[in-house]
Short mmCIF file of C-alpha atoms and ligand atoms in Angstrom, two decimals:
data_model
loop_
_atom_site.label_atom_id
_atom_site.label_comp_id
_atom_site.label_asym_id
_atom_site.label_seq_id
_atom_site.Cartn_x
_atom_site.Cartn_y
_atom_site.Cartn_z
CA MET C 676 -9.11 -45.68 -15.14
CA SER C 677 -12.61 -45.01 -16.45
CA ASN C 678 -14.27 -41.78 -15.42
CA THR C 679 -17.54 -43.57 -14.73
CA LYS C 680 -16.20 -45.22 -11.60
CA THR C 681 -17.07 -44.41 -8.02
CA VAL C 682 -14.99 -42.47 -5.49
CA ALA C 683 -15.72 -42.47 -1.78
CA VAL C 684 -14.38 -39.33 -0.11
CA ILE C 685 -14.03 -39.89 3.63
CA GLY C 686 -14.27 -36.57 5.52
CA LEU C 687 -16.36 -33.72 4.05
CA GLY C 688 -14.45 -30.82 5.57
CA TYR C 689 -12.41 -27.98 4.09
CA ILE C 690 -10.51 -30.34 1.78
CA GLY C 691 -12.73 -33.40 1.37
CA LEU C 692 -15.86 -31.58 0.22
CA PRO C 693 -14.10 -29.42 -2.41
CA THR C 694 -12.31 -32.53 -3.70
CA ALA C 695 -15.58 -34.46 -3.80
CA ALA C 696 -17.25 -31.58 -5.66
CA ALA C 697 -14.36 -31.30 -8.15
CA LEU C 698 -14.52 -35.03 -8.92
CA ALA C 699 -18.32 -35.10 -9.09
CA THR C 700 -18.34 -32.31 -11.67
CA ASN C 701 -15.65 -34.04 -13.74
CA GLY C 702 -17.20 -37.37 -14.58
CA TRP C 703 -17.01 -39.34 -11.33
CA THR C 704 -19.78 -40.66 -9.15
CA VAL C 705 -18.86 -39.49 -5.67
CA ILE C 706 -20.14 -40.67 -2.32
CA GLY C 707 -19.06 -38.39 0.48
CA VAL C 708 -18.77 -39.90 3.94
CA ASP C 709 -18.84 -37.96 7.20
CA VAL C 710 -19.49 -38.78 10.85
CA SER C 711 -21.54 -35.58 11.23
CA GLY C 712 -25.25 -35.95 10.48
CA PRO C 713 -25.75 -32.19 9.87
CA THR C 714 -22.85 -32.20 7.36
CA VAL C 715 -24.29 -35.22 5.51
CA ASP C 716 -27.75 -33.59 5.43
CA ALA C 717 -26.36 -30.24 4.24
CA VAL C 718 -24.43 -31.85 1.38
CA ASN C 719 -27.46 -33.90 0.33
CA ARG C 720 -29.41 -30.64 0.13
CA GLY C 721 -26.66 -29.28 -2.12
CA GLU C 722 -25.38 -26.94 0.59
CA VAL C 723 -21.96 -26.28 2.11
CA PRO C 724 -21.69 -26.15 5.91
CA PHE C 725 -18.77 -23.66 5.93
CA VAL C 726 -17.57 -20.63 3.99
CA GLU C 727 -15.46 -21.23 0.87
CA PRO C 728 -15.93 -19.13 -2.27
CA ASP C 729 -17.51 -20.95 -5.26
CA LEU C 730 -17.74 -24.30 -3.48
CA GLY C 731 -21.51 -23.94 -3.03
CA THR C 732 -22.05 -23.72 -6.78
CA PHE C 733 -20.04 -26.90 -7.43
CA VAL C 734 -21.79 -28.85 -4.66
CA ALA C 735 -25.26 -27.70 -5.77
CA VAL C 736 -24.58 -28.68 -9.40
CA ALA C 737 -23.12 -32.08 -8.46
CA VAL C 738 -25.97 -32.98 -6.11
CA LYS C 739 -28.57 -31.84 -8.63
CA GLN C 740 -27.06 -33.90 -11.45
CA GLY C 741 -26.88 -36.93 -9.14
CA THR C 742 -23.10 -37.38 -9.12
CA LEU C 743 -22.60 -36.41 -5.46
CA ARG C 744 -24.36 -37.69 -2.40
CA ALA C 745 -23.35 -38.05 1.23
CA GLN C 746 -23.84 -40.67 3.91
CA LYS C 747 -22.42 -41.75 7.25
CA GLU C 748 -21.33 -45.28 6.30
CA THR C 749 -18.32 -46.01 4.10
CA PRO C 750 -19.57 -47.60 0.84
CA SER C 751 -17.82 -49.90 -1.63
CA ALA C 752 -15.99 -47.85 -4.27
CA ASP C 753 -13.22 -48.03 -6.84
CA VAL C 754 -11.24 -45.24 -5.21
CA PHE C 755 -11.20 -44.10 -1.58
CA ILE C 756 -9.88 -40.65 -0.70
CA VAL C 757 -9.24 -40.05 3.00
CA ALA C 758 -9.41 -36.36 3.97
CA VAL C 759 -9.93 -36.40 7.74
CA PRO C 760 -8.08 -34.31 10.35
CA THR C 761 -4.65 -35.25 11.69
CA PRO C 762 -4.27 -33.11 14.82
CA PHE C 763 -1.46 -33.47 17.31
CA ALA C 764 -1.69 -34.72 20.85
CA GLU C 765 -0.55 -32.92 24.03
CA ASP C 766 3.08 -33.85 23.41
CA TYR C 767 2.89 -32.74 19.73
CA ALA C 768 2.88 -36.37 18.57
CA PRO C 769 0.51 -36.84 15.62
CA ASP C 770 -2.93 -38.19 16.45
CA LEU C 771 -3.70 -40.77 13.75
CA SER C 772 -7.00 -41.88 15.26
CA TYR C 773 -9.14 -40.24 12.55
CA ILE C 774 -7.23 -41.79 9.65
CA GLU C 775 -7.18 -45.13 11.46
CA ALA C 776 -10.97 -44.96 11.88
CA ALA C 777 -11.29 -44.16 8.15
CA ALA C 778 -9.08 -47.16 7.32
CA ASP C 779 -11.19 -49.40 9.55
CA GLY C 780 -14.29 -48.28 7.64
CA ILE C 781 -12.66 -48.96 4.27
CA ALA C 782 -11.19 -52.41 5.03
CA PRO C 783 -14.45 -54.44 4.94
CA ARG C 784 -15.49 -52.78 1.66
CA LEU C 785 -12.48 -53.92 -0.36
CA SER C 786 -12.50 -56.77 -2.83
CA GLY C 787 -9.22 -56.12 -4.69
CA GLY C 788 -8.17 -53.64 -7.37
CA GLU C 789 -9.17 -50.55 -5.37
CA LEU C 790 -7.02 -47.49 -4.81
CA VAL C 791 -6.84 -45.91 -1.33
CA ILE C 792 -5.50 -42.35 -1.32
CA LEU C 793 -4.51 -40.61 1.91
CA GLU C 794 -4.91 -36.84 1.41
CA SER C 795 -4.81 -35.83 5.06
CA THR C 796 -1.56 -34.11 5.98
CA SER C 797 0.29 -36.95 7.66
CA PRO C 798 3.55 -37.77 9.42
CA PRO C 799 6.20 -39.72 7.50
CA GLY C 800 5.16 -43.37 7.22
CA ALA C 801 1.40 -42.78 7.68
CA THR C 802 0.41 -44.21 4.28
CA CYS C 803 2.38 -47.36 5.00
CA HIS C 804 0.82 -47.52 8.47
CA ILE C 805 -2.68 -47.32 6.99
CA ALA C 806 -1.90 -49.96 4.37
CA LYS C 807 -0.59 -52.32 7.04
CA ARG C 808 -3.65 -51.72 9.21
CA ILE C 809 -6.06 -52.46 6.36
CA LEU C 810 -4.16 -55.51 5.17
CA ALA C 811 -3.93 -56.85 8.72
CA ASP C 812 -7.72 -56.65 8.77
CA ARG C 813 -7.92 -58.23 5.33
CA PRO C 814 -5.26 -60.95 5.01
CA ASP C 815 -7.03 -62.16 1.84
CA LEU C 816 -5.71 -59.02 0.06
CA SER C 817 -2.13 -57.93 -0.65
CA LEU C 818 -0.01 -54.90 -1.47
CA GLU C 819 2.25 -56.32 -4.18
CA GLY C 820 0.33 -59.35 -5.57
CA GLY C 821 2.12 -62.27 -7.18
CA ASP C 822 0.76 -64.85 -4.74
CA GLY C 823 -2.77 -65.10 -6.08
CA ARG C 824 -4.29 -62.64 -3.61
CA PRO C 825 -6.01 -59.58 -5.09
CA VAL C 826 -4.02 -56.34 -4.76
CA VAL C 827 -5.08 -53.09 -3.07
CA HIS C 828 -3.18 -49.94 -4.05
CA PHE C 829 -2.18 -47.14 -1.66
CA ALA C 830 -0.93 -43.61 -2.30
CA HIS C 831 -0.46 -40.30 -0.52
CA CYS C 832 -1.50 -37.15 -2.36
CA PRO C 833 -1.32 -34.14 -0.04
CA GLU C 834 -3.51 -31.12 -0.63
CA ARG C 835 -1.83 -27.71 -0.98
CA VAL C 836 -4.78 -25.37 -1.42
CA LEU C 837 -5.09 -22.04 0.34
CA PRO C 838 -8.35 -21.47 2.26
CA GLY C 839 -10.37 -18.87 0.39
CA ARG C 840 -8.94 -20.00 -2.99
CA VAL C 841 -9.63 -23.72 -2.74
CA MET C 842 -11.75 -24.19 -5.87
CA ILE C 843 -9.16 -22.35 -7.98
CA GLU C 844 -6.06 -23.92 -6.47
CA LEU C 845 -7.51 -27.46 -6.62
CA VAL C 846 -7.43 -27.08 -10.39
CA THR C 847 -4.31 -24.97 -10.91
CA ASN C 848 -1.79 -26.14 -8.29
CA ASP C 849 0.78 -28.80 -9.09
CA ARG C 850 0.33 -31.94 -6.99
CA ILE C 851 2.61 -34.53 -5.54
CA VAL C 852 1.44 -38.13 -5.86
CA GLY C 853 3.36 -40.73 -3.86
CA GLY C 854 2.39 -44.39 -4.16
CA LEU C 855 3.51 -47.29 -2.03
CA THR C 856 4.07 -48.91 -5.46
CA SER C 857 4.62 -47.33 -8.85
CA THR C 858 1.29 -48.77 -10.02
CA ALA C 859 -0.44 -46.97 -7.15
CA SER C 860 1.29 -43.70 -8.10
CA ASP C 861 0.13 -44.04 -11.70
CA MET C 862 -3.45 -44.87 -10.68
CA ALA C 863 -3.61 -41.92 -8.30
CA ARG C 864 -2.14 -39.57 -10.90
CA ASN C 865 -4.92 -40.65 -13.30
CA VAL C 866 -7.57 -39.81 -10.70
CA TYR C 867 -6.27 -36.26 -10.13
CA ALA C 868 -5.66 -35.71 -13.86
CA THR C 869 -9.44 -35.66 -14.34
CA PHE C 870 -9.73 -32.24 -12.66
CA CYS C 871 -6.22 -30.94 -11.94
CA LYS C 872 -4.57 -28.85 -14.64
CA GLY C 873 -1.32 -28.42 -12.72
CA GLU C 874 1.57 -30.85 -13.13
CA LEU C 875 1.25 -34.15 -11.28
CA HIS C 876 4.62 -35.23 -9.89
CA THR C 877 4.93 -38.88 -8.91
CA THR C 878 7.22 -40.14 -6.17
CA ASP C 879 7.12 -42.63 -3.29
CA ALA C 880 4.66 -42.21 -0.41
CA MET C 881 7.13 -41.12 2.26
CA THR C 882 8.69 -38.45 0.06
CA ALA C 883 5.20 -37.14 -0.69
CA GLU C 884 4.36 -37.06 3.03
CA LEU C 885 7.57 -35.23 3.88
CA ALA C 886 7.24 -32.83 0.92
CA LYS C 887 3.92 -31.52 2.23
CA LEU C 888 5.32 -31.08 5.72
CA THR C 889 8.40 -29.41 4.28
CA GLU C 890 6.36 -26.80 2.41
CA ASN C 891 4.55 -25.68 5.54
CA SER C 892 7.70 -25.91 7.68
CA PHE C 893 9.57 -23.74 5.19
CA ARG C 894 6.89 -21.08 5.57
CA ASP C 895 6.88 -21.44 9.35
CA VAL C 896 10.67 -21.06 9.60
CA ASN C 897 10.58 -18.00 7.33
CA ILE C 898 7.78 -16.39 9.38
CA ALA C 899 9.68 -17.21 12.59
CA PHE C 900 12.70 -15.41 11.15
CA ALA C 901 10.49 -12.37 10.45
CA ASN C 902 8.97 -12.55 13.95
CA GLU C 903 12.42 -12.79 15.50
CA LEU C 904 13.51 -9.76 13.46
CA SER C 905 10.49 -7.83 14.76
CA MET C 906 11.57 -8.46 18.36
CA ILE C 907 15.22 -7.62 17.59
CA SER C 908 14.03 -4.42 15.88
CA ASP C 909 11.86 -3.43 18.84
CA ARG C 910 14.87 -3.81 21.10
CA LEU C 911 17.09 -1.74 18.78
CA GLY C 912 14.47 0.90 17.93
CA VAL C 913 14.34 -0.03 14.24
CA ASP C 914 11.17 -0.25 12.11
CA VAL C 915 11.06 -3.94 11.16
CA TRP C 916 8.88 -3.27 8.11
CA GLU C 917 11.42 -0.88 6.66
CA LEU C 918 14.18 -3.31 7.59
CA ILE C 919 12.56 -6.26 5.80
CA ALA C 920 11.56 -4.17 2.78
CA LEU C 921 15.17 -3.06 2.40
CA ALA C 922 16.64 -6.54 2.91
CA ASN C 923 14.17 -7.91 0.35
CA LYS C 924 15.62 -5.56 -2.26
CA HIS C 925 18.47 -8.07 -2.47
CA PRO C 926 17.72 -10.35 -5.44
CA ARG C 927 18.09 -13.53 -3.38
CA VAL C 928 16.39 -12.48 -0.14
CA ASN C 929 12.65 -12.95 0.41
CA ILE C 930 11.65 -12.58 4.06
CA LEU C 931 7.97 -13.05 4.89
CA GLU C 932 5.99 -10.82 7.25
CA PRO C 933 6.07 -10.70 11.03
CA GLY C 934 2.75 -10.68 12.83
CA PRO C 935 1.03 -11.55 16.11
CA GLY C 936 1.90 -15.24 15.68
CA VAL C 937 1.03 -18.08 13.31
CA GLY C 938 -2.51 -19.44 13.22
CA GLY C 939 -4.63 -21.86 11.26
CA HIS C 940 -4.54 -25.63 11.16
CA CYS C 941 -1.60 -26.18 8.89
CA ILE C 942 1.51 -24.08 9.37
CA ALA C 943 1.24 -24.21 13.17
CA VAL C 944 0.74 -27.99 13.18
CA ASP C 945 2.58 -29.69 10.34
CA PRO C 946 6.16 -28.85 11.41
CA TRP C 947 5.53 -30.79 14.63
CA PHE C 948 5.03 -33.95 12.55
CA ILE C 949 8.61 -33.62 11.31
CA VAL C 950 9.92 -32.79 14.80
CA SER C 951 8.05 -35.71 16.27
CA SER C 952 9.43 -38.16 13.68
CA THR C 953 13.09 -37.01 13.96
CA PRO C 954 13.46 -34.87 17.09
CA GLU C 955 17.25 -34.77 17.18
CA GLN C 956 17.56 -33.68 13.56
CA SER C 957 14.76 -31.07 13.65
CA ARG C 958 16.25 -28.39 15.90
CA LEU C 959 15.63 -25.43 13.57
CA ILE C 960 12.07 -26.51 12.76
CA ARG C 961 11.28 -26.92 16.47
CA THR C 962 12.80 -23.54 17.37
CA ALA C 963 10.79 -21.83 14.63
CA ARG C 964 7.60 -23.31 16.08
CA GLU C 965 8.58 -22.08 19.53
CA VAL C 966 9.39 -18.56 18.26
CA ASN C 967 6.06 -18.30 16.45
CA ASP C 968 4.10 -19.77 19.35
CA ALA C 969 5.70 -17.26 21.72
CA LYS C 970 4.80 -14.22 19.62
CA PRO C 971 1.23 -13.74 20.95
CA GLU C 972 2.61 -13.56 24.50
CA TYR C 973 5.17 -10.98 23.36
CA VAL C 974 2.43 -8.81 21.82
CA LEU C 975 0.30 -9.25 24.92
CA ARG C 976 3.11 -7.96 27.11
CA GLN C 977 3.62 -4.95 24.82
CA ILE C 978 -0.05 -4.02 25.25
CA GLU C 979 0.09 -4.64 29.00
CA GLN C 980 3.09 -2.36 29.37
CA LEU C 981 1.37 0.45 27.47
CA ALA C 982 -1.80 0.03 29.56
CA SER C 983 -0.01 -0.34 32.89
CA GLY C 984 -0.26 3.25 34.16
CA ILE C 985 -3.90 3.74 33.18
CA ALA C 986 -6.64 3.18 35.78
CA VAL C 987 -9.29 1.91 33.33
CA PRO C 988 -7.40 1.18 30.13
CA ARG C 989 -9.51 1.17 26.99
CA ILE C 990 -8.01 -1.11 24.38
CA ALA C 991 -9.23 -1.22 20.77
CA VAL C 992 -8.20 -4.49 19.12
CA LEU C 993 -8.52 -4.67 15.35
CA GLY C 994 -8.83 -8.17 13.91
CA LEU C 995 -9.57 -11.62 15.31
CA ALA C 996 -9.26 -13.93 12.29
CA PHE C 997 -6.16 -16.08 11.83
CA LYS C 998 -5.25 -14.18 8.67
CA PRO C 999 -6.53 -11.29 6.55
CA ASP C 1000 -9.91 -11.15 4.84
CA ILE C 1001 -11.35 -14.42 6.12
CA ASP C 1002 -13.88 -15.20 8.87
CA ASP C 1003 -11.93 -18.16 10.26
CA LEU C 1004 -11.04 -17.64 13.94
CA ARG C 1005 -9.73 -21.15 14.57
CA GLU C 1006 -6.27 -21.29 16.14
CA SER C 1007 -6.01 -17.54 15.72
CA PRO C 1008 -3.20 -15.80 17.64
CA ALA C 1009 -5.46 -12.73 17.81
CA VAL C 1010 -8.06 -14.68 19.81
CA ARG C 1011 -5.29 -15.83 22.17
CA ILE C 1012 -4.13 -12.24 22.64
CA VAL C 1013 -7.63 -10.92 23.37
CA GLU C 1014 -8.24 -13.77 25.80
CA GLY C 1015 -5.00 -12.90 27.61
CA LEU C 1016 -5.97 -9.21 27.75
CA ALA C 1017 -9.39 -10.08 29.15
CA GLN C 1018 -7.77 -12.10 31.93
CA ARG C 1019 -4.94 -9.72 32.77
CA LEU C 1020 -6.65 -6.33 32.34
CA GLN C 1021 -9.75 -7.06 34.38
CA ASN C 1022 -10.18 -3.36 35.10
CA GLY C 1023 -9.92 -2.57 31.37
CA LEU C 1024 -12.37 -2.32 28.49
CA ILE C 1025 -11.40 -4.37 25.47
CA ARG C 1026 -13.30 -3.52 22.33
CA VAL C 1027 -12.74 -5.93 19.48
CA VAL C 1028 -13.31 -5.01 15.84
CA GLU C 1029 -13.76 -7.98 13.50
CA PRO C 1030 -15.79 -7.06 10.42
CA HIS C 1031 -16.07 -10.72 9.32
CA VAL C 1032 -18.06 -12.00 12.32
CA CYS C 1033 -21.38 -11.00 13.90
CA GLU C 1034 -20.61 -12.22 17.41
CA LEU C 1035 -17.63 -12.99 19.59
CA PRO C 1036 -16.55 -16.64 19.81
CA ALA C 1037 -17.68 -18.30 23.07
CA ARG C 1038 -14.09 -18.29 24.30
CA LEU C 1039 -14.17 -14.47 24.36
CA GLY C 1040 -17.90 -13.90 24.86
CA GLN C 1041 -17.59 -15.21 28.43
CA PHE C 1042 -15.61 -12.10 29.49
CA ALA C 1043 -17.61 -9.09 30.68
CA ASN C 1044 -14.73 -6.74 29.77
CA VAL C 1045 -14.65 -7.79 26.07
CA THR C 1046 -17.17 -6.54 23.51
CA LEU C 1047 -17.49 -6.59 19.74
CA ALA C 1048 -17.59 -3.06 18.33
CA ASN C 1049 -17.25 -1.16 15.11
CA ALA C 1050 -13.92 0.52 14.42
CA GLU C 1051 -15.09 4.03 15.13
CA ASP C 1052 -16.66 3.18 18.50
CA ALA C 1053 -13.66 1.12 19.51
CA LEU C 1054 -11.03 3.66 18.52
CA THR C 1055 -12.61 6.98 19.42
CA ASP C 1056 -11.79 6.96 23.14
CA ALA C 1057 -9.19 4.14 23.14
CA ASP C 1058 -5.94 4.54 25.06
CA VAL C 1059 -4.22 1.77 23.11
CA ALA C 1060 -5.00 0.79 19.50
CA VAL C 1061 -3.85 -2.71 18.57
CA LEU C 1062 -3.76 -3.97 14.99
CA LEU C 1063 -3.64 -7.77 14.85
CA VAL C 1064 -4.96 -8.65 11.38
CA ALA C 1065 -4.35 -6.77 8.14
CA HIS C 1066 -7.95 -6.95 6.91
CA SER C 1067 -8.49 -4.86 3.77
CA ALA C 1068 -11.45 -3.22 5.53
CA PHE C 1069 -9.04 -1.55 7.96
CA ARG C 1070 -7.19 0.24 5.16
CA SER C 1071 -9.90 2.85 4.77
CA LEU C 1072 -9.93 3.83 8.45
CA ASP C 1073 -9.72 7.54 9.14
CA PRO C 1074 -6.12 8.25 10.35
CA GLU C 1075 -7.57 10.76 12.83
CA LEU C 1076 -9.03 7.81 14.78
CA ILE C 1077 -5.60 6.58 15.84
CA LYS C 1078 -3.98 9.96 16.29
CA ASP C 1079 -2.51 10.38 19.79
CA LYS C 1080 -3.10 6.75 20.76
CA HIS C 1081 -0.54 4.30 21.93
CA ILE C 1082 -0.22 1.88 19.06
CA VAL C 1083 0.76 -1.77 18.80
CA ASP C 1084 0.73 -2.45 15.08
CA THR C 1085 1.75 -6.07 14.53
CA LYS C 1086 1.25 -5.86 10.74
CA GLY C 1087 3.09 -2.62 9.92
CA PHE C 1088 -0.20 -1.41 8.61
CA TRP C 1089 -0.89 1.97 10.07
CA GLY C 1090 2.51 3.41 9.28
CA LEU C 1091 1.89 2.64 5.62
CA ALA C 1092 -1.79 3.51 5.58
CA THR C 1093 -1.63 6.77 7.48
CA GLY C 1094 1.93 7.97 7.18
CA LYS C 1095 1.92 8.09 10.98
CA PRO C 1096 5.47 7.54 12.20
CA ARG C 1097 6.17 4.44 14.23
CA ASP C 1098 5.24 4.95 17.87
CA LYS C 1099 8.58 5.06 19.67
CA ASN C 1100 6.73 4.41 22.93
CA VAL C 1101 5.92 0.84 21.97
CA PRO C 1102 8.26 -1.06 24.20
CA ALA C 1103 10.33 -4.09 23.43
CA VAL C 1104 9.15 -6.45 26.15
CA LYS C 1105 11.58 -6.71 29.00
CA GLU C 1106 11.71 -10.46 29.43
CA GLN C 1107 12.85 -12.91 26.78
CA PRO C 1108 9.71 -14.42 25.24
CA LEU C 1109 11.13 -17.95 25.12
N1 SAJ K 552 1.56 -15.47 8.30
C1 SAJ K 552 2.47 -14.56 8.81
N2 SAJ K 552 3.35 -13.97 7.97
C2 SAJ K 552 3.35 -14.23 6.63
C3 SAJ K 552 2.43 -15.17 6.11
C4 SAJ K 552 1.55 -15.78 6.98
O1 SAJ K 552 2.50 -14.28 10.02
O2 SAJ K 552 4.17 -13.62 5.92
C5 SAJ K 552 0.60 -16.14 9.20
C6 SAJ K 552 -0.87 -15.87 8.84
O3 SAJ K 552 -1.31 -14.64 9.35
C7 SAJ K 552 -1.53 -17.07 9.47
C8 SAJ K 552 -0.50 -18.18 9.31
O4 SAJ K 552 0.75 -17.53 9.05
O5 SAJ K 552 -1.76 -16.84 10.85
C9 SAJ K 552 -0.78 -19.18 8.22
O6 SAJ K 552 -1.29 -18.51 7.06
P1 SAJ K 552 -0.81 -18.87 5.58
O7 SAJ K 552 -1.50 -17.98 4.64
O8 SAJ K 552 0.67 -18.87 5.53
O9 SAJ K 552 -1.21 -20.40 5.40
P2 SAJ K 552 -2.55 -21.31 5.55
O10 SAJ K 552 -2.45 -22.00 6.87
O11 SAJ K 552 -3.79 -20.57 5.23
O12 SAJ K 552 -2.29 -22.35 4.34
C10 SAJ K 552 -1.06 -23.06 4.27
C11 SAJ K 552 -0.52 -22.95 2.82
N3 SAJ K 552 0.84 -23.47 2.76
C12 SAJ K 552 1.86 -22.77 2.19
O13 SAJ K 552 1.70 -21.67 1.72
C13 SAJ K 552 3.19 -23.43 2.16
C14 SAJ K 552 -1.44 -23.73 1.88
O14 SAJ K 552 -0.91 -23.74 0.55
C15 SAJ K 552 -1.62 -25.17 2.37
O15 SAJ K 552 -2.50 -25.92 1.52
C16 SAJ K 552 -2.23 -25.11 3.76
O16 SAJ K 552 -1.29 -24.40 4.62
C17 SAJ K 552 -2.44 -26.54 4.24
O17 SAJ K 552 -3.60 -27.00 4.17
O18 SAJ K 552 -1.47 -27.20 4.61
#
């Protein structure tokens, strides 16, 4: 495939815009498509409407050199890359409405010979579903050819980049490319080869879909194991961090870290797509989701128990983001915990320390008993100090600030940072969390 061809990237979010920028700075003409007017305008000004290191430079260069522009309507193109959200519905069934809307925008633009790549994390069978939807709309086109009708090619190529490292990992990570036909796999591999230096592994579309879900489910199950160990350890009076560090000395054991729960849009969502497709076979994956989803409530009850005898409990909560050293609060277990504290400790003062944001999210700002504070103000007169996110900024805190406090340290952070022994008063919660 010639590098002078046009790619339409549908969805200019955390994955679509970096992909568009990578292609536009590697020989392609890229038209980004988004339903949001402010996003389209920002991109056309060469700006990025969210935080991602280095992305701004790529977008600015591409827009300036005329290889990237954005619009609301889907254009004609040689390649279409769909990178829109795939959330789940109330019952954890995948919501395909965004990818269906993208497909409906692409269908009238096709004339034959195009490649449609689904990048959105998708349940097994989604690529086939999209192909059928487009071809039902366009009976003059076909998937396999051989009957005189022009062919349209379909592939799934899931993204695997880590937020905060997207522009590096887009280039260095291996990728899985799964076509509905082998020709589609080869065409899609050629597209990614223009900017990806990792290996490009071709397979069929459903294997590619399931591989992506498997990667995030593997991590979720491993984190659930760590979270379960943390609750077992609380009950038995063992330090879970020491326990895991010792177990990981075994050459074939590698347990991840417990925490306040699993946040973000990927690990907490993708396993449900497997469960939803094969509920009877996915018992472990479902249970892991339930264990991780129950962890914020467990932490909440630990804090409540420590605060229970105090008339006006002052709680210092360190960290709101869904993981360390980012400003992303979406689907954060820490936000859930603070919200629960605000509701249950109405006589309390909850001071939140989050060095990566300037104001509380609306969900927390509505509570009069929750304020954003700096670490010193929050900790000085706190009765309970709660560590929810292992931000690097918290490593330099003065150990004196947490001396003599009740501590709920979900990241095993203060024991290591201060040498302070584990607080034996932190209770294992009485009830089973599940
Ligand atoms: N977490 C723990 N313990 C750990 C590791 C993580 O509790 O030992 C928690 C984090 O605090 C966070 C959540 O898990 O709340 C998810 O964080 P993460 O760093 O594991 O993953 P994400 O959601 O930022 O990105 C994941 C990555 N997938 C894998 O590592 C298998 C990334 O490569 C994917 O591209 C991304 O999902 C995605 O888009 O699917």
